CSV table of C-alpha atoms in Angstrom, one decimal:
chain,number,residue,atom,x,y,z
A,1,UNK,CA,16.2,31.0,8.6
A,2,UNK,CA,17.1,28.3,6.1
A,3,UNK,CA,15.8,28.3,2.6
A,4,UNK,CA,12.9,25.9,1.9
A,5,UNK,CA,13.9,22.7,0.3
A,6,UNK,CA,13.9,22.9,-3.5
A,7,UNK,CA,10.9,21.2,-5.2
A,8,UNK,CA,11.7,17.8,-6.8
A,9,UNK,CA,13.2,17.9,-10.2
A,10,UNK,CA,10.9,16.9,-13.1
A,11,UNK,CA,11.0,13.1,-13.3
A,12,UNK,CA,12.6,11.2,-16.1
A,13,UNK,CA,10.4,8.8,-18.0
A,14,UNK,CA,9.4,5.5,-16.2
A,15,UNK,CA,11.0,2.3,-17.2
A,16,UNK,CA,8.5,-0.3,-16.1
A,17,UNK,CA,4.8,-1.0,-15.6
A,18,UNK,CA,3.5,-3.5,-13.2
A,19,UNK,CA,0.1,-4.4,-14.7
A,20,UNK,CA,-2.0,-6.1,-12.0
A,21,UNK,CA,-4.6,-7.6,-14.4
A,22,UNK,CA,-6.8,-9.2,-11.8
A,23,UNK,CA,-6.8,-9.8,-8.1
A,24,UNK,CA,-8.4,-13.3,-8.5
A,25,UNK,CA,-6.0,-16.1,-7.7
A,26,UNK,CA,-6.2,-19.9,-7.3
A,27,UNK,CA,-3.6,-19.7,-4.5
A,28,UNK,CA,-4.2,-18.5,-1.0
A,29,UNK,CA,-0.7,-17.7,0.2
A,30,UNK,CA,-0.5,-16.1,3.7
A,31,UNK,CA,2.3,-13.8,2.5
A,32,UNK,CA,0.2,-12.2,-0.3
A,33,UNK,CA,1.1,-8.6,-0.5
A,34,UNK,CA,-2.0,-7.6,-2.3
A,35,UNK,CA,-4.4,-5.4,-0.3
A,36,UNK,CA,-6.8,-6.9,2.2
A,37,UNK,CA,-9.7,-5.5,0.2
A,38,UNK,CA,-9.4,-6.9,-3.3
A,39,UNK,CA,-10.9,-5.6,-6.6
A,40,UNK,CA,-13.7,-7.9,-7.7
A,41,UNK,CA,-13.8,-9.4,-11.2
A,42,UNK,CA,-16.6,-7.0,-12.3
A,43,UNK,CA,-14.4,-4.0,-11.4
A,44,UNK,CA,-11.5,-4.9,-13.7
A,45,UNK,CA,-10.4,-2.8,-16.7
A,46,UNK,CA,-11.6,-4.2,-20.0
A,47,UNK,CA,-9.4,-5.4,-22.8
A,48,UNK,CA,-9.7,-2.1,-24.6
A,49,UNK,CA,-8.8,-0.1,-21.4
A,50,UNK,CA,-5.7,-2.2,-20.7
A,51,UNK,CA,-4.6,-1.9,-24.4
A,52,UNK,CA,-4.9,1.9,-24.0
A,53,UNK,CA,-2.8,1.8,-20.8
A,54,UNK,CA,-0.1,-0.1,-22.7
A,55,UNK,CA,-0.2,2.3,-25.6
A,56,UNK,CA,0.1,5.3,-23.2
A,57,UNK,CA,2.9,3.6,-21.2
A,58,UNK,CA,4.9,2.9,-24.4
A,59,UNK,CA,4.6,6.6,-25.5
A,60,UNK,CA,5.7,7.7,-22.0
A,61,UNK,CA,8.9,5.7,-22.1
A,62,UNK,CA,8.0,2.5,-20.4
A,63,UNK,CA,9.9,-0.5,-22.0
A,64,UNK,CA,9.0,-3.4,-19.7
A,65,UNK,CA,5.7,-4.6,-18.5
A,66,UNK,CA,5.1,-7.3,-15.9
A,67,UNK,CA,1.7,-8.9,-16.4
A,68,UNK,CA,0.8,-9.9,-12.9
A,69,UNK,CA,-2.1,-10.2,-10.4
A,70,UNK,CA,-3.5,-12.3,-8.7
A,71,UNK,CA,-3.2,-14.8,-11.4
A,72,UNK,CA,-3.1,-13.2,-14.9
A,73,UNK,CA,-4.0,-16.5,-16.6
A,74,UNK,CA,-7.5,-16.0,-15.2
A,75,UNK,CA,-8.0,-13.2,-17.7
A,76,UNK,CA,-9.4,-15.0,-20.8
A,77,UNK,CA,-8.2,-12.1,-22.9
A,78,UNK,CA,-4.6,-12.5,-21.7
A,79,UNK,CA,-3.1,-13.2,-25.2
A,80,UNK,CA,-4.9,-10.1,-26.5
A,81,UNK,CA,-3.4,-8.1,-23.7
A,82,UNK,CA,0.1,-9.5,-24.5
A,83,UNK,CA,-0.4,-8.6,-28.1
A,84,UNK,CA,-1.5,-5.1,-27.2
A,85,UNK,CA,1.6,-4.6,-24.9
A,86,UNK,CA,3.9,-6.0,-27.6
A,87,UNK,CA,2.3,-3.7,-30.1
A,88,UNK,CA,3.1,-0.8,-27.8
A,89,UNK,CA,6.8,-2.1,-28.0
A,90,UNK,CA,6.7,-3.2,-24.4
A,91,UNK,CA,8.8,-6.2,-23.4
A,92,UNK,CA,6.2,-8.5,-21.7
A,93,UNK,CA,6.9,-10.8,-18.8
A,94,UNK,CA,4.2,-13.0,-17.4
A,95,UNK,CA,4.2,-13.3,-13.6
A,96,UNK,CA,2.2,-16.5,-12.7
A,97,UNK,CA,1.5,-19.3,-10.3
A,98,UNK,CA,1.6,-21.6,-13.3
A,99,UNK,CA,-1.9,-22.9,-12.5
A,100,UNK,CA,-3.7,-22.9,-15.9
A,101,UNK,CA,-0.6,-22.7,-18.1
A,102,UNK,CA,-1.0,-25.6,-20.5
A,103,UNK,CA,0.6,-26.2,-23.8
A,104,UNK,CA,-2.0,-24.4,-25.9
A,105,UNK,CA,-2.2,-21.4,-23.6
A,106,UNK,CA,1.5,-21.0,-23.7
A,107,UNK,CA,1.6,-21.3,-27.5
A,108,UNK,CA,-1.1,-18.6,-27.7
A,109,UNK,CA,0.9,-16.3,-25.4
A,110,UNK,CA,4.2,-16.7,-27.2
A,111,UNK,CA,2.5,-16.2,-30.5
A,112,UNK,CA,1.1,-12.9,-29.2
A,113,UNK,CA,4.6,-11.8,-28.3
A,114,UNK,CA,5.2,-13.0,-24.7
A,115,UNK,CA,9.0,-12.7,-24.0
A,116,UNK,CA,9.6,-14.3,-20.6
A,117,UNK,CA,7.9,-15.9,-17.6
A,118,UNK,CA,8.3,-15.6,-13.9
A,119,UNK,CA,6.9,-18.6,-12.0
A,120,UNK,CA,6.2,-18.6,-8.2
A,121,UNK,CA,7.3,-21.4,-6.0
A,122,UNK,CA,6.6,-21.9,-2.4
A,123,UNK,CA,8.9,-24.8,-1.4
A,124,UNK,CA,10.8,-27.6,-3.1
A,125,UNK,CA,8.8,-30.2,-1.3
A,126,UNK,CA,5.3,-30.8,-2.8
A,127,UNK,CA,3.4,-31.2,0.4
A,128,UNK,CA,5.0,-28.3,2.1
A,129,UNK,CA,4.6,-26.1,-1.0
A,130,UNK,CA,0.9,-26.8,-1.2
A,131,UNK,CA,0.4,-26.2,2.5
A,132,UNK,CA,2.0,-22.8,2.1
A,133,UNK,CA,0.0,-22.0,-1.0
A,134,UNK,CA,-3.2,-23.3,0.5
A,135,UNK,CA,-4.0,-25.0,-2.8
A,136,UNK,CA,-3.0,-27.9,-5.0
A,137,UNK,CA,-0.6,-26.3,-7.4
A,138,UNK,CA,2.8,-28.2,-7.4
A,139,UNK,CA,2.0,-30.4,-10.4
A,140,UNK,CA,0.8,-27.4,-12.4
A,141,UNK,CA,4.0,-25.6,-11.6
A,142,UNK,CA,6.2,-28.5,-12.6
A,143,UNK,CA,4.4,-28.8,-15.9
A,144,UNK,CA,4.4,-25.0,-16.5
A,145,UNK,CA,8.2,-24.9,-15.9
A,146,UNK,CA,8.8,-27.8,-18.3
A,147,UNK,CA,6.6,-26.2,-21.1
A,148,UNK,CA,8.3,-22.8,-20.7
A,149,UNK,CA,11.7,-24.4,-20.8
A,150,UNK,CA,10.8,-26.4,-23.9
A,151,UNK,CA,9.5,-23.3,-25.6
A,152,UNK,CA,12.9,-21.7,-25.0
A,153,UNK,CA,11.5,-18.8,-23.0
A,154,UNK,CA,13.7,-17.3,-20.3
A,155,UNK,CA,12.3,-18.7,-17.0
A,156,UNK,CA,12.7,-17.1,-13.6
A,157,UNK,CA,11.4,-18.6,-10.4
A,158,UNK,CA,10.2,-16.4,-7.6
A,159,UNK,CA,10.2,-17.7,-4.0
A,160,UNK,CA,8.8,-15.5,-1.3
A,161,UNK,CA,10.8,-16.4,1.8
A,162,UNK,CA,9.6,-16.6,5.4
A,163,UNK,CA,10.0,-18.6,8.5
A,164,UNK,CA,8.4,-21.7,6.9
A,165,UNK,CA,10.8,-22.1,3.9
A,166,UNK,CA,13.9,-20.1,4.7
A,167,UNK,CA,15.7,-23.2,6.0
A,168,UNK,CA,15.2,-25.1,2.7
A,169,UNK,CA,17.0,-22.6,0.5
A,170,UNK,CA,19.1,-25.5,-0.9
A,171,UNK,CA,16.0,-27.3,-2.1
A,172,UNK,CA,14.6,-24.2,-3.8
A,173,UNK,CA,17.9,-23.6,-5.7
A,174,UNK,CA,18.1,-27.3,-6.7
A,175,UNK,CA,14.5,-27.0,-7.9
A,176,UNK,CA,15.5,-24.0,-10.1
A,177,UNK,CA,18.4,-26.0,-11.5
A,178,UNK,CA,16.1,-29.1,-12.2
A,179,UNK,CA,13.5,-27.0,-13.8
A,180,UNK,CA,16.0,-25.3,-16.1
A,181,UNK,CA,15.4,-21.8,-14.7
A,182,UNK,CA,17.8,-18.9,-15.7
A,183,UNK,CA,17.2,-17.1,-12.5
A,184,UNK,CA,15.7,-17.5,-9.0
A,185,UNK,CA,14.6,-14.6,-6.9
A,186,UNK,CA,14.8,-15.4,-3.2
A,187,UNK,CA,12.6,-12.6,-2.0
A,188,UNK,CA,12.1,-12.2,1.7
A,189,UNK,CA,8.5,-11.3,2.6
A,190,UNK,CA,7.4,-7.7,2.3
A,191,UNK,CA,4.9,-7.1,5.1
A,192,UNK,CA,2.2,-5.3,3.1
A,193,UNK,CA,-1.5,-6.1,2.5
A,194,UNK,CA,-2.5,-9.6,3.6
A,195,UNK,CA,1.0,-10.4,4.7
A,196,UNK,CA,1.0,-7.8,7.4
A,197,UNK,CA,-1.7,-9.7,9.2
A,198,UNK,CA,0.6,-12.7,9.3
A,199,UNK,CA,3.7,-10.9,10.3
A,200,UNK,CA,4.3,-12.7,13.6
A,201,UNK,CA,4.0,-16.2,11.9
A,202,UNK,CA,6.0,-15.2,8.8
A,203,UNK,CA,8.9,-13.3,10.3
A,204,UNK,CA,12.1,-15.4,10.4
A,205,UNK,CA,14.5,-15.4,13.2
A,206,UNK,CA,17.8,-13.6,12.7
A,207,UNK,CA,19.6,-16.9,13.0
A,208,UNK,CA,17.6,-18.3,10.1
A,209,UNK,CA,18.4,-15.3,8.0
A,210,UNK,CA,22.1,-15.6,8.7
A,211,UNK,CA,22.1,-19.3,7.7
A,212,UNK,CA,20.2,-18.6,4.5
A,213,UNK,CA,22.4,-15.7,3.5
A,214,UNK,CA,25.5,-17.9,4.0
A,215,UNK,CA,23.9,-20.6,1.8
A,216,UNK,CA,23.3,-18.0,-1.0
A,217,UNK,CA,27.0,-17.0,-0.9
A,218,UNK,CA,28.1,-20.6,-1.1
A,219,UNK,CA,25.7,-21.4,-4.0
A,220,UNK,CA,26.9,-18.3,-5.9
A,221,UNK,CA,30.5,-19.5,-5.7
A,222,UNK,CA,29.5,-22.9,-6.8
A,223,UNK,CA,27.2,-22.0,-9.7
A,224,UNK,CA,29.5,-19.2,-11.1
A,225,UNK,CA,26.6,-17.4,-12.8
A,226,UNK,CA,24.9,-20.4,-14.6
A,227,UNK,CA,21.8,-19.7,-12.4
A,228,UNK,CA,21.3,-16.1,-11.4
A,229,UNK,CA,20.5,-15.9,-7.6
A,230,UNK,CA,18.8,-12.7,-6.5
A,231,UNK,CA,18.5,-12.2,-2.7
A,232,UNK,CA,15.9,-9.7,-1.7
A,233,UNK,CA,17.0,-8.8,1.8
A,234,UNK,CA,14.7,-9.0,4.9
A,235,UNK,CA,14.7,-5.3,5.8
A,236,UNK,CA,13.2,-5.7,9.3
A,237,UNK,CA,15.7,-8.3,10.4
A,238,UNK,CA,18.7,-6.6,8.7
A,239,UNK,CA,17.8,-3.2,10.3
A,240,UNK,CA,18.4,-1.8,6.8
A,241,UNK,CA,15.8,0.2,4.9
A,242,UNK,CA,15.1,-1.1,1.4
A,243,UNK,CA,15.5,1.2,-1.6
A,244,UNK,CA,11.8,0.8,-2.2
A,245,UNK,CA,10.9,0.9,-5.9
A,246,UNK,CA,14.2,2.6,-6.7
A,247,UNK,CA,12.7,5.7,-5.3
A,248,UNK,CA,9.1,7.0,-5.2
A,249,UNK,CA,7.8,7.7,-8.7
A,250,UNK,CA,11.4,7.3,-10.1
A,251,UNK,CA,11.4,4.0,-12.0
A,252,UNK,CA,8.1,2.3,-12.3
A,253,UNK,CA,4.4,2.5,-11.9
A,254,UNK,CA,1.7,0.0,-10.9
A,255,UNK,CA,-1.8,-0.1,-12.4
A,256,UNK,CA,-4.2,-2.1,-10.2
A,257,UNK,CA,-7.1,-4.2,-11.7
A,258,UNK,CA,-9.5,-1.3,-11.6
A,259,UNK,CA,-7.1,1.2,-13.2
A,260,UNK,CA,-5.8,2.9,-10.1
A,261,UNK,CA,-2.2,4.0,-10.7
A,262,UNK,CA,0.2,3.8,-7.8
A,263,UNK,CA,3.9,4.5,-7.3
A,264,UNK,CA,4.2,1.1,-5.6
A,265,UNK,CA,1.9,-1.9,-5.4
A,266,UNK,CA,1.2,-1.3,-1.6
A,267,UNK,CA,0.7,2.5,-1.8
A,268,UNK,CA,-3.1,2.1,-2.0
A,269,UNK,CA,-3.1,1.9,1.8
A,270,UNK,CA,-1.7,5.3,2.4
A,271,UNK,CA,-4.3,7.8,3.7
A,272,UNK,CA,-4.9,10.9,1.7
A,273,UNK,CA,-2.8,9.8,-1.3
A,274,UNK,CA,-5.9,10.1,-3.5
A,275,UNK,CA,-4.4,7.9,-6.2
A,276,UNK,CA,-5.4,8.8,-9.8
A,277,UNK,CA,-7.1,6.3,-12.2
A,278,UNK,CA,-6.4,5.7,-15.9
A,279,UNK,CA,-10.1,5.9,-16.7
A,280,UNK,CA,-10.0,9.6,-15.6
A,281,UNK,CA,-6.5,10.8,-16.5
A,282,UNK,CA,-3.7,10.2,-19.0
A,283,UNK,CA,-0.8,8.2,-17.7
A,284,UNK,CA,1.7,11.0,-18.7
A,285,UNK,CA,-0.2,13.5,-16.4
A,286,UNK,CA,-0.4,10.9,-13.7
A,287,UNK,CA,3.4,10.3,-13.8
A,288,UNK,CA,4.5,13.9,-14.1
A,289,UNK,CA,1.8,16.0,-12.4
A,290,UNK,CA,-0.3,14.0,-10.0
A,291,UNK,CA,-0.1,14.7,-6.3
A,292,UNK,CA,0.2,11.0,-5.5
A,293,UNK,CA,3.4,10.6,-7.7
A,294,UNK,CA,4.9,13.7,-6.3
A,295,UNK,CA,4.1,13.1,-2.7
A,296,UNK,CA,7.5,11.5,-1.8
A,297,UNK,CA,9.6,12.3,-4.9
A,298,UNK,CA,13.1,13.5,-4.3
A,299,UNK,CA,14.2,14.4,-0.8
A,300,UNK,CA,12.3,17.5,0.3
A,301,UNK,CA,9.7,15.4,2.1
A,302,UNK,CA,12.3,13.7,4.2
A,303,UNK,CA,12.4,14.0,8.0
A,304,UNK,CA,15.4,13.8,10.2
A,305,UNK,CA,17.5,11.7,10.4
A,306,UNK,CA,17.1,10.9,6.7
A,307,UNK,CA,17.6,14.5,5.6
A,308,UNK,CA,21.2,14.6,6.9
A,309,UNK,CA,22.0,11.0,6.3
A,310,UNK,CA,24.4,9.7,3.5
A,311,UNK,CA,22.1,6.6,3.1
A,312,UNK,CA,19.3,8.8,1.7
A,313,UNK,CA,20.8,8.6,-1.8
A,314,UNK,CA,20.9,4.8,-1.6
A,315,UNK,CA,17.6,3.9,0.2
A,316,UNK,CA,15.6,7.0,-0.7
A,317,UNK,CA,14.3,7.1,2.9
A,318,UNK,CA,13.0,3.5,2.7
A,319,UNK,CA,9.5,2.3,2.4
A,320,UNK,CA,6.6,4.8,2.9
A,321,UNK,CA,4.0,2.1,3.2
A,322,UNK,CA,6.0,0.4,6.0
A,323,UNK,CA,6.4,3.7,7.8
A,324,UNK,CA,2.7,4.2,7.7
A,325,UNK,CA,1.9,0.6,8.6
A,326,UNK,CA,4.1,0.6,11.7
A,327,UNK,CA,3.8,4.2,12.9
A,328,UNK,CA,0.6,5.5,11.4
A,329,UNK,CA,2.6,8.3,9.7
A,330,UNK,CA,3.9,7.8,6.1
A,331,UNK,CA,6.4,10.6,6.4
A,332,UNK,CA,8.4,9.0,9.3
A,333,UNK,CA,11.8,7.4,8.6
A,334,UNK,CA,11.2,3.7,7.7
A,335,UNK,CA,11.3,1.9,11.1
A,336,UNK,CA,13.3,-0.9,9.5
A,337,UNK,CA,16.3,1.4,9.5
A,338,UNK,CA,18.7,1.0,12.4
A,339,UNK,CA,18.9,4.9,12.6
A,340,UNK,CA,15.1,5.3,12.7
A,341,UNK,CA,13.6,6.8,15.9
A,342,UNK,CA,10.9,4.1,15.6
A,343,UNK,CA,13.4,1.2,15.3
A,344,UNK,CA,12.4,-0.2,18.7
A,345,UNK,CA,9.0,-1.1,17.2
A,346,UNK,CA,10.7,-3.3,14.7
A,347,UNK,CA,13.2,-4.7,17.2
A,348,UNK,CA,10.2,-5.8,19.3
A,349,UNK,CA,8.6,-7.5,16.3
A,350,UNK,CA,11.8,-9.4,15.4
A,351,UNK,CA,12.2,-10.5,19.0
A,352,UNK,CA,8.6,-11.5,19.2
A,353,UNK,CA,9.0,-13.7,16.1
A,354,UNK,CA,11.8,-15.6,17.7
A,355,UNK,CA,9.3,-16.6,20.5
A,356,UNK,CA,6.4,-17.5,18.1
A,357,UNK,CA,5.9,-21.2,18.8
A,358,UNK,CA,4.0,-22.3,15.7
A,359,UNK,CA,5.3,-21.0,12.4
A,360,UNK,CA,2.6,-22.5,10.3
A,361,UNK,CA,-0.2,-20.7,12.2
A,362,UNK,CA,-0.9,-18.1,9.6
A,363,UNK,CA,-4.2,-17.1,8.0
A,364,UNK,CA,-4.7,-18.1,4.4
A,365,UNK,CA,-5.5,-15.4,1.9
A,366,UNK,CA,-9.2,-15.0,1.5
A,367,UNK,CA,-11.4,-13.3,-1.1
A,368,UNK,CA,-9.1,-13.9,-4.1
A,369,UNK,CA,-11.4,-16.2,-6.1
B,1,UNK,CA,46.1,-7.5,-26.2
B,2,UNK,CA,46.6,-9.2,-29.5
B,3,UNK,CA,44.1,-8.8,-32.3
B,4,UNK,CA,42.6,-12.2,-33.2
B,5,UNK,CA,43.2,-13.5,-36.8
B,6,UNK,CA,40.0,-14.0,-38.9
B,7,UNK,CA,40.1,-17.8,-38.6
B,8,UNK,CA,40.5,-18.0,-34.8
B,9,UNK,CA,37.6,-19.4,-32.7
B,10,UNK,CA,37.2,-15.9,-31.2
B,11,UNK,CA,36.0,-14.6,-34.6
B,12,UNK,CA,34.4,-17.6,-36.3
B,13,UNK,CA,31.2,-17.8,-34.2
B,14,UNK,CA,28.1,-16.3,-35.6
B,15,UNK,CA,26.6,-14.1,-32.9
B,16,UNK,CA,22.9,-13.6,-32.5
B,17,UNK,CA,20.8,-12.2,-29.7
B,18,UNK,CA,19.9,-14.9,-27.2
B,19,UNK,CA,16.2,-15.9,-26.8
B,20,UNK,CA,14.4,-13.3,-24.7
B,21,UNK,CA,16.8,-10.5,-25.5
B,22,UNK,CA,15.4,-7.7,-27.5
B,23,UNK,CA,17.4,-4.9,-29.2
B,24,UNK,CA,15.4,-1.7,-29.8
B,25,UNK,CA,15.7,1.9,-30.3
B,26,UNK,CA,14.0,4.0,-27.6
B,27,UNK,CA,12.7,7.2,-29.2
B,28,UNK,CA,11.8,8.7,-25.8
B,29,UNK,CA,15.4,8.6,-24.5
B,30,UNK,CA,17.0,8.5,-28.0
B,31,UNK,CA,19.1,5.5,-27.0
B,32,UNK,CA,19.5,1.9,-28.1
B,33,UNK,CA,18.4,-0.6,-25.4
B,34,UNK,CA,18.9,-4.2,-24.8
B,35,UNK,CA,15.8,-5.6,-23.0
B,36,UNK,CA,16.0,-8.7,-20.9
B,37,UNK,CA,13.5,-10.3,-18.6
B,38,UNK,CA,14.4,-8.3,-15.5
B,39,UNK,CA,16.9,-5.8,-16.9
B,40,UNK,CA,17.4,-2.9,-19.3
B,41,UNK,CA,20.9,-2.2,-20.7
B,42,UNK,CA,21.4,1.2,-22.2
B,43,UNK,CA,23.8,0.9,-25.0
B,44,UNK,CA,26.4,3.5,-25.8
B,45,UNK,CA,26.5,5.2,-29.2
B,46,UNK,CA,28.0,2.6,-31.4
B,47,UNK,CA,27.1,-0.6,-29.6
B,48,UNK,CA,23.6,-0.8,-31.1
B,49,UNK,CA,25.0,-0.5,-34.6
B,50,UNK,CA,27.4,-3.5,-33.9
B,51,UNK,CA,24.6,-5.6,-32.5
B,52,UNK,CA,22.3,-4.9,-35.5
B,53,UNK,CA,24.9,-6.8,-37.6
B,54,UNK,CA,24.6,-9.9,-35.3
B,55,UNK,CA,22.1,-11.8,-37.3
B,56,UNK,CA,23.4,-15.4,-36.7
B,57,UNK,CA,24.5,-15.5,-40.3
B,58,UNK,CA,27.6,-13.2,-40.3
B,59,UNK,CA,30.5,-14.5,-38.2
B,60,UNK,CA,32.5,-12.1,-36.1
B,61,UNK,CA,35.1,-11.6,-38.8
B,62,UNK,CA,32.3,-10.5,-41.2
B,63,UNK,CA,30.8,-8.1,-38.6
B,64,UNK,CA,34.3,-6.6,-38.1
B,65,UNK,CA,34.8,-6.3,-41.9
B,66,UNK,CA,31.5,-4.6,-42.3
B,67,UNK,CA,32.2,-2.1,-39.5
B,68,UNK,CA,35.7,-1.4,-40.8
B,69,UNK,CA,34.2,-0.3,-44.1
B,70,UNK,CA,31.7,2.0,-42.3
B,71,UNK,CA,34.1,3.4,-39.8
B,72,UNK,CA,37.6,3.2,-41.4
B,73,UNK,CA,39.2,5.2,-38.6
B,74,UNK,CA,37.8,3.2,-35.7
B,75,UNK,CA,39.8,0.3,-34.0
B,76,UNK,CA,37.0,-2.2,-34.8
B,77,UNK,CA,39.3,-5.2,-35.2
B,78,UNK,CA,40.7,-4.7,-31.8
B,79,UNK,CA,37.6,-3.8,-29.9
B,80,UNK,CA,34.6,-5.5,-31.5
B,81,UNK,CA,35.5,-9.2,-30.9
B,82,UNK,CA,36.1,-8.5,-27.3
B,83,UNK,CA,32.9,-6.6,-26.9
B,84,UNK,CA,30.9,-9.4,-28.5
B,85,UNK,CA,32.6,-12.0,-26.3
B,86,UNK,CA,31.7,-10.0,-23.2
B,87,UNK,CA,28.1,-10.0,-24.2
B,88,UNK,CA,28.3,-13.7,-24.9
B,89,UNK,CA,29.6,-14.3,-21.4
B,90,UNK,CA,26.7,-12.3,-20.0
B,91,UNK,CA,24.4,-14.6,-21.9
B,92,UNK,CA,23.0,-11.8,-24.1
B,93,UNK,CA,24.5,-13.2,-27.3
B,94,UNK,CA,24.8,-16.8,-28.4
């Protein structure tokens, strides 16, 4: 008989907090990874409750917070929240659509201690961008980028990539250069929440992915580091599990609009996880002791073939939420992985996408207003 | 490697942290950190002390001189200008 696997080592302190301040959003992107069931405005944490979250996060060792959503600008108390996070010695980054970011609002936020902004973009072409977002937003984004640049704040763009924009990578990169961005994250869609409903329409073809990847390599050579290009790989097409969240409960935590604390933004979908809430428990207890944060920590939960695979130290067994979404069992090897017993499921999806005739036929995000 | 003379361009710039870069001590990990929009750099023992002198007023030669007084046995003239240059190339100092 073999010895039972050792329990996971006590976790080091977390580095980052994703603060989902609200689920409300002026955009209706079909690739939205927020849950299908959103938290309503009346269920959101108050200013005081968020301030307490930031205080506890700072004491626990968090140094970065990403103020996200939905659209965090829809929180009228956003500059108070920035001030609270800054007061807790957290580095604050705003993650925004840019809709509602005028001159006065930005001045308030920088005055409160905002350090940097990540702005979403859907496409370099205005009409296509607004079709993808399902809302008028391009002019607001242009203006936001100009104001952020003029204010001297670091600006990152974030483009979620899918079948409908992957062929225009050059346009997105030129947009980043035109708008004075320091960085652009070219992030292939993660099929969680609303996005999972649109998987067939969003999944790119392997040929599209290969062309795009080659463009990234060319641009990197050409730019020589003046604009940082981050490529978030399409795990399903690449047949390579992603090192999801840098490991379960290893690097960061997510607090959703109603105070639920999750090891990753999509983990709310996992059955039986029983995620804790900041209104009932201290963040330190949640991070160290809660069942949810220990569920997939370390390696003792891993099935074969992960258990004996050298990749386990790199990909940490891949994405639990994807394993659950595709197989109904969160403890299975991530089916994205080429070594996974369930890989045929993913191969069928990728094949199916190549045959999908109308790439724009996805359902817009609903319920986010 | 040759040590730069005090008047060379390598030592006449006045380093200061770039916008959006924050230097802070982390009491939880007992380490100096550089915080950037999407990145944390954990500084080794002496690096934080060097960067705290980078105030945009002192030039590199003055930073080196100050460190030489504090740490007479350390090879600061040989190592510090190169260290600061490396951080300038990363975009963390300007």
